[in-house]
XYZ file of C-alpha atoms in Angstrom:
765
model
C 221.426 134.297 117.825
C 223.539 136.239 115.557
C 223.424 139.954 116.074
C 221.278 141.737 113.472
C 223.022 144.677 111.356
C 222.462 148.027 113.177
C 219.810 149.898 111.183
C 221.271 153.240 112.563
C 218.445 155.850 113.039
C 215.791 153.755 111.013
C 213.071 152.339 113.264
C 211.168 149.209 112.161
C 207.885 148.719 113.850
C 204.649 146.756 113.345
C 201.582 149.181 113.060
C 199.755 149.225 116.267
C 196.347 150.471 115.617
C 194.018 148.005 117.654
C 192.746 149.253 121.072
C 191.018 147.501 123.923
C 187.642 147.501 122.113
C 189.252 145.830 119.122
C 191.075 143.258 121.059
C 188.106 142.338 123.252
C 185.865 141.931 120.102
C 188.624 139.894 118.468
C 188.436 137.175 121.516
C 184.667 137.670 121.843
C 184.171 136.930 118.074
C 185.952 133.820 118.015
C 184.298 132.760 121.340
C 180.818 133.689 120.684
C 180.372 132.087 117.534
C 179.240 128.469 116.458
C 179.395 126.712 119.985
C 176.659 128.844 121.695
C 174.296 127.797 118.878
C 175.323 124.321 118.426
C 176.086 122.792 121.887
C 173.302 123.901 124.004
C 171.829 120.387 123.482
C 175.145 118.683 123.661
C 175.734 120.277 127.254
C 172.177 119.551 128.367
C 172.412 116.028 127.275
C 174.993 115.224 129.888
C 174.451 117.993 132.555
C 170.772 118.059 132.628
C 169.691 120.516 135.395
C 173.041 121.347 136.142
C 173.686 122.927 132.757
C 174.386 126.450 134.167
C 176.677 124.982 136.560
C 178.655 123.420 133.707
C 178.732 126.797 131.821
C 180.084 128.550 135.084
C 182.604 125.609 135.678
C 183.877 125.848 132.070
C 184.098 129.711 132.613
C 186.060 129.216 135.829
C 188.645 127.036 134.328
C 188.991 129.388 131.211
C 189.314 132.226 133.474
C 192.333 130.641 135.013
C 194.008 130.221 131.728
C 192.786 133.798 130.863
C 195.081 134.935 133.801
C 198.055 132.903 132.417
C 197.530 134.490 128.989
C 197.205 137.922 130.495
C 200.677 137.675 132.367
C 202.543 136.205 129.401
C 201.057 138.895 126.971
C 201.952 141.706 129.625
C 205.687 142.841 129.369
C 206.744 140.258 126.779
C 206.981 140.198 123.104
C 203.783 139.332 121.148
C 203.619 135.610 120.109
C 202.236 136.383 116.444
C 201.970 132.549 115.798
C 200.168 131.742 119.087
C 200.994 130.832 122.641
C 203.276 128.159 121.539
C 206.288 130.595 121.250
C 206.042 131.458 124.858
C 205.927 127.667 125.656
C 208.738 127.075 123.331
C 210.858 129.598 125.199
C 209.943 128.536 128.768
C 209.621 124.385 128.475
C 212.033 121.948 127.235
C 211.338 120.426 123.786
C 209.093 119.195 122.422
C 206.765 121.057 124.363
C 206.737 124.056 122.217
C 205.887 121.822 119.423
C 203.184 120.099 120.955
C 201.634 123.291 122.189
C 201.740 124.513 118.668
C 200.498 121.376 117.386
C 197.567 121.312 119.760
C 196.759 124.895 118.896
C 196.576 124.104 115.265
C 194.609 121.072 115.781
C 192.174 122.813 118.097
C 191.458 125.606 115.585
C 191.173 123.013 112.710
C 188.367 121.255 114.825
C 186.781 124.642 115.706
C 186.776 125.440 112.007
C 185.113 122.064 111.300
C 182.543 122.893 114.023
C 181.686 126.088 112.631
C 181.469 124.834 109.021
C 179.136 121.816 109.940
C 176.925 124.264 112.097
C 176.846 126.692 109.431
C 175.513 124.092 106.866
C 173.100 122.834 109.168
C 171.602 126.176 109.964
C 171.701 127.255 106.266
C 170.136 124.115 105.155
C 167.259 124.432 107.934
C 166.942 128.174 106.683
C 166.335 127.211 103.148
C 164.740 123.649 103.621
C 163.136 123.280 106.860
C 163.004 119.886 108.276
C 159.758 118.146 109.217
C 161.080 116.557 112.337
C 163.462 117.918 115.159
C 166.327 116.333 117.032
C 167.400 114.352 113.960
C 171.347 113.637 113.482
C 173.174 115.691 110.923
C 172.915 113.957 107.811
C 174.898 113.851 104.275
C 173.184 116.938 102.874
C 174.536 118.994 105.897
C 177.884 117.790 105.582
C 178.011 118.366 101.947
C 176.884 121.823 102.131
C 179.373 122.342 105.115
C 182.031 121.110 102.694
C 181.104 123.723 99.938
C 181.047 126.574 102.523
C 184.585 125.579 103.771
C 185.721 125.686 100.058
C 184.120 129.254 99.849
C 185.877 130.347 103.212
C 189.045 128.962 101.845
C 188.676 130.678 98.479
C 188.211 133.980 100.309
C 191.571 133.408 102.060
C 193.301 132.658 98.910
C 191.868 135.695 97.163
C 192.922 137.779 100.316
C 189.468 138.823 100.782
C 189.493 139.923 104.445
C 187.573 142.424 106.654
C 189.810 145.176 108.324
C 190.295 144.228 112.153
C 188.530 147.507 113.348
C 185.607 146.669 111.001
C 185.353 143.275 112.144
C 185.327 144.686 115.807
C 182.245 146.425 115.006
C 180.708 143.666 113.193
C 181.415 141.336 116.115
C 179.928 143.943 118.617
C 176.576 143.920 116.429
C 176.703 140.241 116.482
C 176.744 139.916 120.173
C 174.011 142.620 120.361
C 171.877 140.492 118.078
C 172.548 137.308 120.149
C 171.543 139.177 123.256
C 168.459 140.318 121.464
C 167.597 136.934 120.823
C 167.993 136.025 124.515
C 166.289 138.871 125.686
C 163.039 138.289 123.541
C 163.138 134.624 124.606
C 163.270 135.525 128.123
C 160.669 138.369 127.786
C 158.285 135.806 126.287
C 158.178 133.989 129.608
C 155.687 136.726 130.656
C 153.230 135.292 128.216
C 151.291 132.222 129.396
C 152.129 129.148 127.603
C 151.902 125.339 128.227
C 154.556 122.817 127.673
C 157.368 125.125 128.318
C 160.566 124.752 130.368
C 162.793 121.912 131.441
C 160.876 118.692 132.280
C 161.503 116.476 135.372
C 164.536 114.401 135.137
C 164.478 110.492 135.649
C 167.730 110.578 137.430
C 169.477 113.435 139.359
C 172.567 114.696 137.624
C 175.987 114.726 139.577
C 179.516 115.861 139.417
C 180.177 113.633 136.239
C 177.438 115.076 134.472
C 178.550 118.725 135.511
C 182.216 117.985 134.368
C 181.089 116.396 130.993
C 178.812 119.491 130.350
C 181.861 121.696 130.933
C 184.157 119.853 128.778
C 182.001 119.765 125.801
C 181.139 123.384 125.992
C 184.799 124.284 126.664
C 185.459 125.033 123.129
C 182.970 127.835 123.431
C 185.658 129.825 125.526
C 188.722 129.459 122.994
C 189.620 132.943 121.961
C 192.773 133.843 123.628
C 194.771 132.551 120.590
C 193.298 135.192 118.403
C 194.312 137.985 120.955
C 197.772 136.790 121.319
C 198.184 136.689 117.426
C 197.273 140.296 117.272
C 199.411 141.485 120.282
C 202.031 143.106 117.892
C 199.234 145.167 116.249
C 197.802 146.140 119.430
C 198.372 149.743 121.309
C 200.193 149.334 124.653
C 199.841 145.565 124.537
C 201.143 145.123 128.113
C 197.884 146.556 129.272
C 195.307 146.126 126.401
C 195.877 142.485 125.760
C 195.460 141.244 129.430
C 192.448 143.647 129.820
C 190.905 142.416 126.610
C 191.365 138.801 127.471
C 189.638 139.041 130.934
C 186.756 141.371 129.416
C 186.258 138.764 126.788
C 185.766 135.916 129.249
C 183.387 137.935 131.204
C 181.421 139.279 128.086
C 181.147 135.727 126.547
C 180.055 134.064 129.844
C 177.362 136.526 130.252
C 176.137 136.046 126.754
C 176.009 132.327 127.218
C 174.056 132.359 130.474
C 171.525 134.576 128.931
C 171.313 132.540 125.815
C 171.023 129.226 127.637
C 168.465 130.762 129.965
C 166.256 131.736 126.997
C 166.600 128.345 125.304
C 166.172 126.238 128.323
C 163.084 128.107 129.768
C 161.425 128.056 126.210
C 162.279 124.313 125.396
C 159.212 121.966 124.984
C 158.872 120.250 128.365
C 157.954 117.076 126.479
C 161.447 117.211 124.746
C 163.243 117.711 128.002
C 161.519 115.448 130.438
C 162.861 112.294 131.547
C 166.466 113.289 131.387
C 168.913 111.681 130.321
C 166.567 109.714 128.241
C 164.632 112.702 126.811
C 164.157 113.310 123.083
C 166.358 116.514 123.079
C 169.266 114.230 124.540
C 169.160 111.345 121.920
C 170.218 112.898 118.767
C 170.418 116.179 116.818
C 171.087 118.027 119.821
C 172.013 121.287 117.937
C 168.294 121.511 117.212
C 167.519 122.488 120.810
C 168.050 126.069 120.393
C 166.145 126.237 117.111
C 162.962 124.540 118.613
C 163.036 126.281 121.699
C 163.481 129.885 120.356
C 161.095 129.104 117.310
C 158.064 128.925 119.751
C 158.268 131.952 121.629
C 155.376 134.142 121.630
C 156.762 137.461 121.193
C 158.931 136.442 117.801
C 156.202 136.883 115.407
C 155.905 134.574 112.333
C 159.514 135.100 111.125
C 161.205 134.728 114.432
C 162.575 131.226 113.390
C 164.205 132.745 110.352
C 165.652 135.699 112.276
C 167.126 133.307 114.642
C 168.668 131.250 112.033
C 170.140 134.180 110.062
C 171.721 135.432 113.440
C 173.256 131.942 113.685
C 174.463 131.750 110.099
C 176.182 135.198 110.429
C 177.728 134.223 113.738
C 179.102 130.934 112.627
C 180.364 132.449 109.219
C 182.388 134.905 111.411
C 183.712 132.168 113.559
C 184.699 130.023 110.690
C 186.595 132.920 109.138
C 188.369 133.666 112.370
C 189.239 130.015 113.187
C 190.555 129.328 109.668
C 192.840 132.570 109.872
C 194.101 131.642 113.419
C 194.829 128.010 112.013
C 196.711 129.423 109.119
C 198.747 131.886 111.473
C 199.639 128.923 113.790
C 200.848 126.654 110.951
C 202.693 129.587 109.327
C 204.502 130.566 112.501
C 205.421 127.003 113.362
C 206.924 126.486 109.868
C 208.883 129.941 110.051
C 210.117 128.657 113.462
C 211.236 125.412 111.579
C 209.077 123.119 113.808
C 207.234 122.251 110.559
C 208.377 121.916 106.910
C 209.140 125.250 105.156
C 206.448 124.611 102.462
C 203.638 125.480 104.999
C 205.159 128.949 105.241
C 206.160 129.615 101.617
C 204.118 132.674 100.315
C 203.592 132.482 96.504
C 202.776 135.507 94.194
C 199.263 136.011 95.768
C 201.038 136.629 99.232
C 199.164 133.539 100.563
C 200.802 130.314 102.055
C 199.072 128.230 99.695
C 200.258 124.787 101.154
C 199.506 125.831 104.621
C 196.210 127.098 103.717
C 195.512 123.867 101.756
C 196.549 121.638 104.536
C 194.444 123.510 106.981
C 191.403 123.220 104.553
C 192.138 119.516 103.909
C 192.137 118.439 107.531
C 189.146 120.489 108.348
C 187.279 118.880 105.627
C 188.128 115.353 106.988
C 186.710 116.313 110.472
C 183.473 117.024 108.746
C 182.714 113.427 108.741
C 182.326 113.215 112.293
C 179.528 114.209 114.941
C 179.284 117.650 116.279
C 179.960 116.309 119.755
C 183.103 114.485 118.657
C 184.425 117.719 116.904
C 183.595 119.871 120.003
C 185.270 117.531 122.358
C 188.282 117.157 120.211
C 188.721 120.901 120.064
C 188.269 121.093 123.738
C 190.915 118.228 124.367
C 193.377 120.311 122.102
C 192.663 123.510 123.815
C 192.983 121.892 127.418
C 196.363 120.624 126.665
C 197.442 123.977 125.082
C 196.338 125.793 128.323
C 198.018 123.306 130.542
C 201.425 124.036 128.732
C 200.571 127.772 129.057
C 200.217 127.454 132.706
C 203.435 125.362 132.891
C 205.225 128.231 131.151
C 204.007 130.742 133.720
C 205.585 128.694 136.487
C 208.897 128.189 134.539
C 209.376 131.898 133.542
C 208.519 133.004 137.031
C 211.202 130.917 138.477
C 213.782 132.031 135.549
C 213.111 135.653 135.845
C 214.887 137.064 138.804
C 213.287 140.534 138.730
C 209.480 141.207 138.455
C 208.482 142.165 135.163
C 205.857 145.033 134.849
C 202.257 144.371 133.930
C 199.714 141.975 134.997
C 200.858 138.909 137.477
C 198.899 135.753 138.239
C 198.328 135.443 141.812
C 199.718 132.609 144.111
C 202.201 131.140 141.648
C 202.800 128.109 141.505
C 199.692 127.278 143.437
C 197.212 128.798 140.919
C 198.758 127.520 137.615
C 199.259 123.991 139.475
C 195.299 124.031 140.206
C 194.486 125.200 136.672
C 196.769 122.416 135.136
C 195.071 119.790 137.377
C 191.624 121.075 136.162
C 192.604 121.021 132.466
C 193.972 117.462 132.528
C 190.931 116.382 134.830
C 188.507 118.029 132.505
C 190.170 116.341 129.479
C 190.440 112.832 131.132
C 186.716 113.148 132.150
C 185.419 113.620 128.452
C 186.276 109.975 127.754
C 182.873 109.244 129.384
C 180.778 111.270 126.922
C 178.246 109.072 125.406
C 177.613 108.237 121.861
C 175.199 110.381 119.867
C 172.069 108.795 118.546
C 173.162 106.222 115.958
C 176.748 106.480 116.870
C 178.748 103.194 117.337
C 181.359 104.686 119.531
C 181.005 107.014 122.394
C 181.858 110.587 121.251
C 184.488 111.080 123.987
C 186.242 107.862 123.385
C 186.082 108.365 119.393
C 187.567 112.201 120.127
C 190.230 110.726 122.335
C 191.403 108.348 119.734
C 191.464 110.848 117.071
C 193.438 113.442 119.421
C 195.937 110.683 120.160
C 196.481 109.960 116.495
C 196.958 113.620 115.872
C 199.596 113.867 118.532
C 201.547 110.787 117.383
C 201.353 111.907 113.783
C 202.509 115.312 114.845
C 205.527 113.995 116.686
C 206.634 111.649 114.092
C 206.330 114.044 111.458
C 208.013 116.799 113.360
C 210.984 114.445 114.208
C 211.424 113.097 110.776
C 210.468 116.047 108.572
C 211.807 118.803 110.654
C 212.717 118.125 114.466
C 216.212 116.871 114.105
C 217.148 119.074 111.228
C 215.914 122.283 113.109
C 218.002 121.253 116.251
C 221.063 121.137 114.068
C 220.353 124.221 112.050
C 219.646 126.189 115.436
C 222.922 125.350 116.816
C 224.756 125.949 113.518
C 223.054 128.608 111.443
C 221.702 131.397 113.399
C 219.288 133.666 111.373
C 218.375 137.120 111.854
C 214.572 137.554 111.469
C 212.403 140.701 111.512
C 211.617 140.501 115.069
C 215.193 140.915 115.903
C 215.282 144.646 114.429
C 211.836 145.616 115.584
C 211.706 148.876 117.709
C 210.227 147.820 120.864
C 208.978 151.311 121.984
C 207.174 154.173 120.412
C 209.067 157.303 119.583
C 208.393 160.295 121.699
C 206.784 162.769 119.181
C 206.630 166.525 119.994
C 203.197 167.297 118.714
C 203.571 170.937 118.857
C 206.670 170.814 116.478
C 206.031 171.686 112.800
C 206.200 168.222 110.767
C 206.658 167.385 107.231
C 205.592 163.794 106.392
C 206.700 161.664 103.465
C 205.248 158.366 102.870
C 207.601 156.631 100.276
C 207.206 153.710 98.117
C 210.646 153.702 96.285
C 213.950 155.234 97.187
C 215.035 156.892 94.083
C 213.222 160.415 94.417
C 215.981 162.354 95.974
C 214.273 165.770 94.629
C 211.111 164.925 96.629
C 213.041 164.155 99.832
C 214.989 167.336 99.351
C 211.752 169.337 98.956
C 210.498 168.102 102.156
C 213.505 168.811 104.012
C 213.777 172.118 102.814
C 210.060 172.887 103.703
C 210.865 171.594 107.252
C 213.969 173.651 107.632
C 212.017 176.631 106.543
C 209.836 176.110 109.545
C 212.364 174.846 112.030
C 210.357 171.521 111.881
C 211.154 167.926 111.584
C 211.076 165.551 108.486
C 209.296 162.366 108.814
C 209.966 159.459 106.297
C 207.735 156.506 106.089
C 207.840 153.256 104.202
C 205.165 150.643 104.608
C 205.696 146.887 104.257
C 202.185 145.615 103.340
C 201.178 141.965 104.400
C 197.962 140.121 104.020
C 195.750 140.102 106.978
C 195.790 136.249 107.582
C 199.635 136.426 108.046
C 201.524 137.553 111.105
C 204.558 140.092 110.853
C 207.001 137.306 110.736
C 205.763 136.492 107.224
C 208.316 139.234 106.027
C 211.733 138.108 105.446
C 214.480 140.077 107.054
C 216.237 140.614 103.768
C 213.112 142.512 102.474
C 213.005 144.703 105.224
C 216.817 145.231 105.239
C 216.432 146.721 101.842
C 214.024 149.103 103.101
C 216.058 150.171 105.826
C 219.160 150.797 103.644
C 216.869 152.786 101.220
C 215.688 155.053 103.984
C 219.044 155.474 105.514
C 220.216 156.894 102.052
C 217.144 159.238 101.886
C 217.573 160.327 105.375
C 221.032 161.795 104.700
C 219.373 164.350 102.434
C 217.618 165.786 105.288
C 220.614 165.415 107.547
C 222.842 167.447 105.166
C 220.380 170.139 105.232
C 220.460 170.248 109.106
C 216.853 169.029 109.397
C 215.929 166.503 112.085
C 214.898 163.476 110.166
C 212.868 160.483 111.435
C 213.047 157.450 109.026
C 210.585 154.635 109.984
C 209.533 151.263 108.303
C 206.121 150.155 109.396
C 204.655 146.515 108.869
C 201.053 146.508 108.511
C 198.002 145.520 106.418
C 196.351 148.670 104.644
C 198.812 151.317 103.474
C 196.551 154.136 103.221
C 195.017 153.355 106.815
C 198.704 153.420 108.199
C 199.548 156.731 106.433
C 196.422 158.356 107.715
C 196.791 156.934 111.275
C 200.497 158.183 111.398
C 199.307 161.632 110.196
C 196.750 161.757 113.112
C 199.085 160.469 115.519
C 202.061 162.768 114.600
C 199.877 165.923 114.022
C 201.512 166.267 110.485
C 201.384 169.649 109.131
C 202.357 168.945 105.508
C 201.933 165.869 103.601
C 204.152 165.605 100.560
C 203.674 162.910 98.055
C 205.355 162.178 94.838
C 204.013 160.956 91.419
C 206.489 159.898 88.736
C 204.279 160.928 85.922
C 204.009 157.272 84.383
C 200.254 157.647 83.412
C 198.434 160.193 81.198
C 195.523 158.018 80.087
C 193.129 159.150 82.914
C 193.967 155.910 84.999
C 194.023 156.342 88.607
C 197.143 157.644 90.099
C 198.700 155.348 92.774
C 201.253 155.758 95.429
C 202.256 153.011 97.802
C 199.527 151.000 96.268
C 196.863 153.427 97.382
C 194.975 156.286 95.274
C 196.448 159.550 95.478
C 193.022 161.141 95.696
C 192.099 159.094 98.632
C 194.805 160.542 100.673
C 194.098 164.056 99.274
C 190.381 163.736 100.202
C 190.995 162.366 103.728
C 193.931 164.208 104.748
C 193.411 167.466 107.023
C 196.702 168.892 106.736
C 198.434 170.763 103.865
C 199.065 168.284 100.874
C 201.925 168.721 98.263
C 201.906 166.480 95.203
C 205.191 166.979 93.292
C 205.679 165.512 89.982
C 209.438 165.376 89.617
C 209.713 163.567 86.309
C 211.946 165.494 84.007
C 213.206 167.925 86.695
C 216.591 169.167 85.890
C 219.143 171.081 87.985
C 219.841 173.829 88.192
C 216.388 175.223 88.290
C 216.124 178.029 85.974
C 212.370 179.313 85.977
C 209.547 178.559 88.183
C 205.977 179.356 86.928
C 203.267 180.157 89.540
C 199.736 179.979 88.082
C 197.188 182.157 89.754
C 193.673 182.906 88.977
C 190.459 184.025 90.825
C 190.394 180.267 92.333
C 194.135 179.627 92.368
C 195.361 181.796 95.119
C 199.156 182.481 95.535
C 198.971 182.196 99.413
C 200.837 179.122 100.640
C 202.164 178.246 96.971
C 204.374 181.296 97.328
C 206.254 179.974 100.430
C 206.891 176.680 98.290
C 208.291 178.517 95.462
C 210.810 180.250 97.623
C 211.858 176.929 99.171
C 212.319 175.737 95.629
C 214.261 178.837 94.775
C 216.534 178.813 97.682
C 219.364 176.909 96.263
C 219.528 177.720 92.543
C 217.884 181.224 92.661
C 215.708 180.626 89.303
C 213.761 183.380 87.942
C 209.912 183.109 89.028
C 207.386 184.093 86.825
C 203.729 184.568 88.033
C 201.038 183.893 85.425
C 197.762 185.504 86.559
C 194.658 184.186 84.643
C 191.699 186.638 84.756
C 188.422 187.017 83.062
C 188.145 190.861 83.513
C 190.064 193.892 84.847
C 188.353 193.496 88.236
C 189.557 190.095 88.729
C 192.970 191.379 87.692
C 193.092 194.097 90.166
C 192.084 191.579 92.977
C 194.898 189.196 91.980
C 197.569 192.006 91.704
C 196.913 193.159 95.424
C 197.132 189.376 96.496
C 200.444 188.954 94.621
C 202.058 192.350 95.731
C 203.561 191.159 98.953
C 205.282 188.067 97.424
C 206.936 190.381 94.632
C 208.307 192.463 97.574
C 209.594 189.404 99.227
C 211.215 188.159 96.113
C 212.912 191.668 95.551
C 214.321 191.723 98.994
C 215.765 188.403 98.725
C 217.439 189.079 95.397
C 215.128 186.671 93.317
C 214.222 187.718 89.747
C 210.503 187.777 89.559
C 207.983 188.801 86.918
C 204.213 189.079 87.164
C 201.954 189.034 84.056
C 198.275 188.979 83.684
C 196.553 187.023 80.913
C 192.915 187.510 80.061
C 191.727 184.039 79.256
C 189.303 181.321 80.100
C 191.325 178.514 78.499
C 193.378 177.951 81.653
C 194.480 174.327 80.825
C 195.900 175.417 77.468
C 197.656 178.374 79.079
C 199.138 176.302 81.776
C 200.493 173.802 79.380
C 201.869 176.476 77.046
C 203.611 178.392 79.950
C 205.070 175.070 81.111
C 206.778 174.328 78.073
C 209.885 176.172 78.765
C 209.468 176.145 82.818
C 211.580 174.109 85.336
C 208.473 173.460 87.389
C 204.859 174.710 87.306
C 203.208 175.454 90.628
C 199.627 175.826 91.714
C 197.553 175.983 94.582
C 194.672 173.763 94.112
C 191.059 174.763 94.610
C 188.140 172.720 96.216
C 186.150 171.247 93.153
C 182.950 171.370 95.280
C 180.080 168.970 95.545
C 180.743 165.654 97.564
C 184.644 165.661 96.731
C 185.744 168.673 98.593
C 189.408 167.900 98.871
C 190.264 166.199 95.371
C 191.945 168.000 92.398
C 189.359 169.318 89.954
C 189.478 168.100 86.489
C 191.590 170.986 85.201
C 194.235 170.541 87.738
C 194.214 166.924 87.282
C 194.974 167.153 83.647
C 197.685 169.801 84.041
C 199.484 167.533 86.364
C 199.414 164.512 83.787
C 200.026 166.599 80.629
C 202.446 169.392 81.521
C 205.721 168.875 79.888
C 207.601 169.953 82.958
C 207.566 169.040 86.735
C 204.356 170.162 88.619
C 203.868 170.964 92.185
C 200.474 171.144 93.383
C 199.372 172.396 96.848
C 196.337 171.521 98.658
C 195.382 173.486 101.818
C 194.227 171.631 104.586
C 191.168 171.991 106.758
C 193.022 171.815 110.296
């Protein structure tokens, strides 16, 4: 790999704003989704009385994979495209491709499972069926296709819920599912006949237990979602491993509680005579609906409540799996394992081809049964997890020194055991029987589909990208964004005075000069920030290095302004999703004292003013520190006259210091124009202005103070600004609900003044 250009003092980093709760909920949101509602019957159909054993066995196998993911995520760079990036670096080709291809296929199947279940539940909610345990028909599949198209449209339109908001929604979803389970279990206290698992006709054995674990295995896939968020996670070496293990334990507890509620309330007649019971023959997804619709404590609307919880859960799972699938395809394409068209980002900042391919293959899978899709997804993730375990063994042998962070115990024994269990569980799934009306066993059909998927992938990879990628890797090394990312966070002295400038462009030298002079006057630090905004469904590697390199060079040029003034200047490029969130988080993390924002003065029609793609008013409302908005349009050097407007609500305190900062180099005349309604107002203003007049005289700055009796403040301000080099105002609070925005007069002055305007908004901290 070629050495990247040295960015000097500019730090480039991905915004890390996700904590342990967010990571745990990200994994749990993918895990606790469609499978828990749809596969209760499919698991019972093969495991029977050993259903709980199947869930525990699947949880044990997944927990071993969780250990491997926890180690790889601890102390290593995040794999924003998925775990295949670790496999690619640890194992020989084509292991990395096969791992990524399996991950993509697994997420496609999981998306299809969510869409098909969502269609079935929504149709059952809108048009209840007269009979239970019927196979999914054409109506459900058509509705699932429509819902998949809607979800794809949301991705194309970039309609995404913020990660932290999604975490809270996932938590609520889990509470609702636990609430459903609690009501179901509590209803056991009420006497009822024909309830509970009936007597099986034959005993269940190890094969049934393994088949149940295999078909339900898809319910535990969620690690990839966490891995893809690793670069956005605070202290990922600690947070990601803990989040993975907590998610496994949380989801296992939810599954056990839910299955207990379903099976204890199931109609005895429907479960008697296993494996030939009515609940085992077809329409196995109906077991949960039938069981929890008959509980005594639910009331007349309990069935609808249960279906609504299922619809909400599966909608979230569909979105999460589609996002993960697009990220995997995008990452593999950027790593040149797949054609470049899959990662081409168009004008809407969406990989249209990758999204279309993901949705298209998912739509094809809707033609198969739920059991077939679930087994197909399980096979894909079992293969992926086997590669991950192999990577742990390989990297342990390759690394001479022990890395900090989580470590899988008893390597290579534990990974080898896990690989054996993964492969054995995948092989056993061949024996999963055919659903009602099916011509081929679901396990056999899923195995054939999986084999075709792997063969097609290898052929496609070899002829469309594999050979060419090998040549390019050897001959044309490329510098990517991850090569210039700063691996560690800066140590910030929170007690130090700090001026913060979020910058969209790199042309406003006067704005940076003001920020640097404010920092120098307080012996503080100047912090410069430029944010590279990316869509939520794309990883950080979606940004081309050339684009970031332009930001680095722009910040380097602006940082020299502060350095020439002898101010400690810290320029940073951050890659993230929401610009205003990143700005506010940075202000909180760095204990910013003054936020300086520029406005070029391009709009005077009352339209919203925007900086960095966000509304200036939003930042003014939410910032707790002092805020300076500086319209530099039309500024000319040297400054000749500064006009400070004061009034009963426009204090001179604070704005006087900024006037002295502006006057530092050019020593312009300072004119204080005080607007008063009566002599008493004038006297109060004169007393407030007096100390500033003395300061100006002591520094040799020409200063003049005049009082005007007028209530037409806007007209006076515009008139006084006609021959001024800059107009300065300390803004007041407009009151009401918006306590920290500019009032209408101040807003119009900023827009309409013929000269540069500086507005100070005092903070609340």
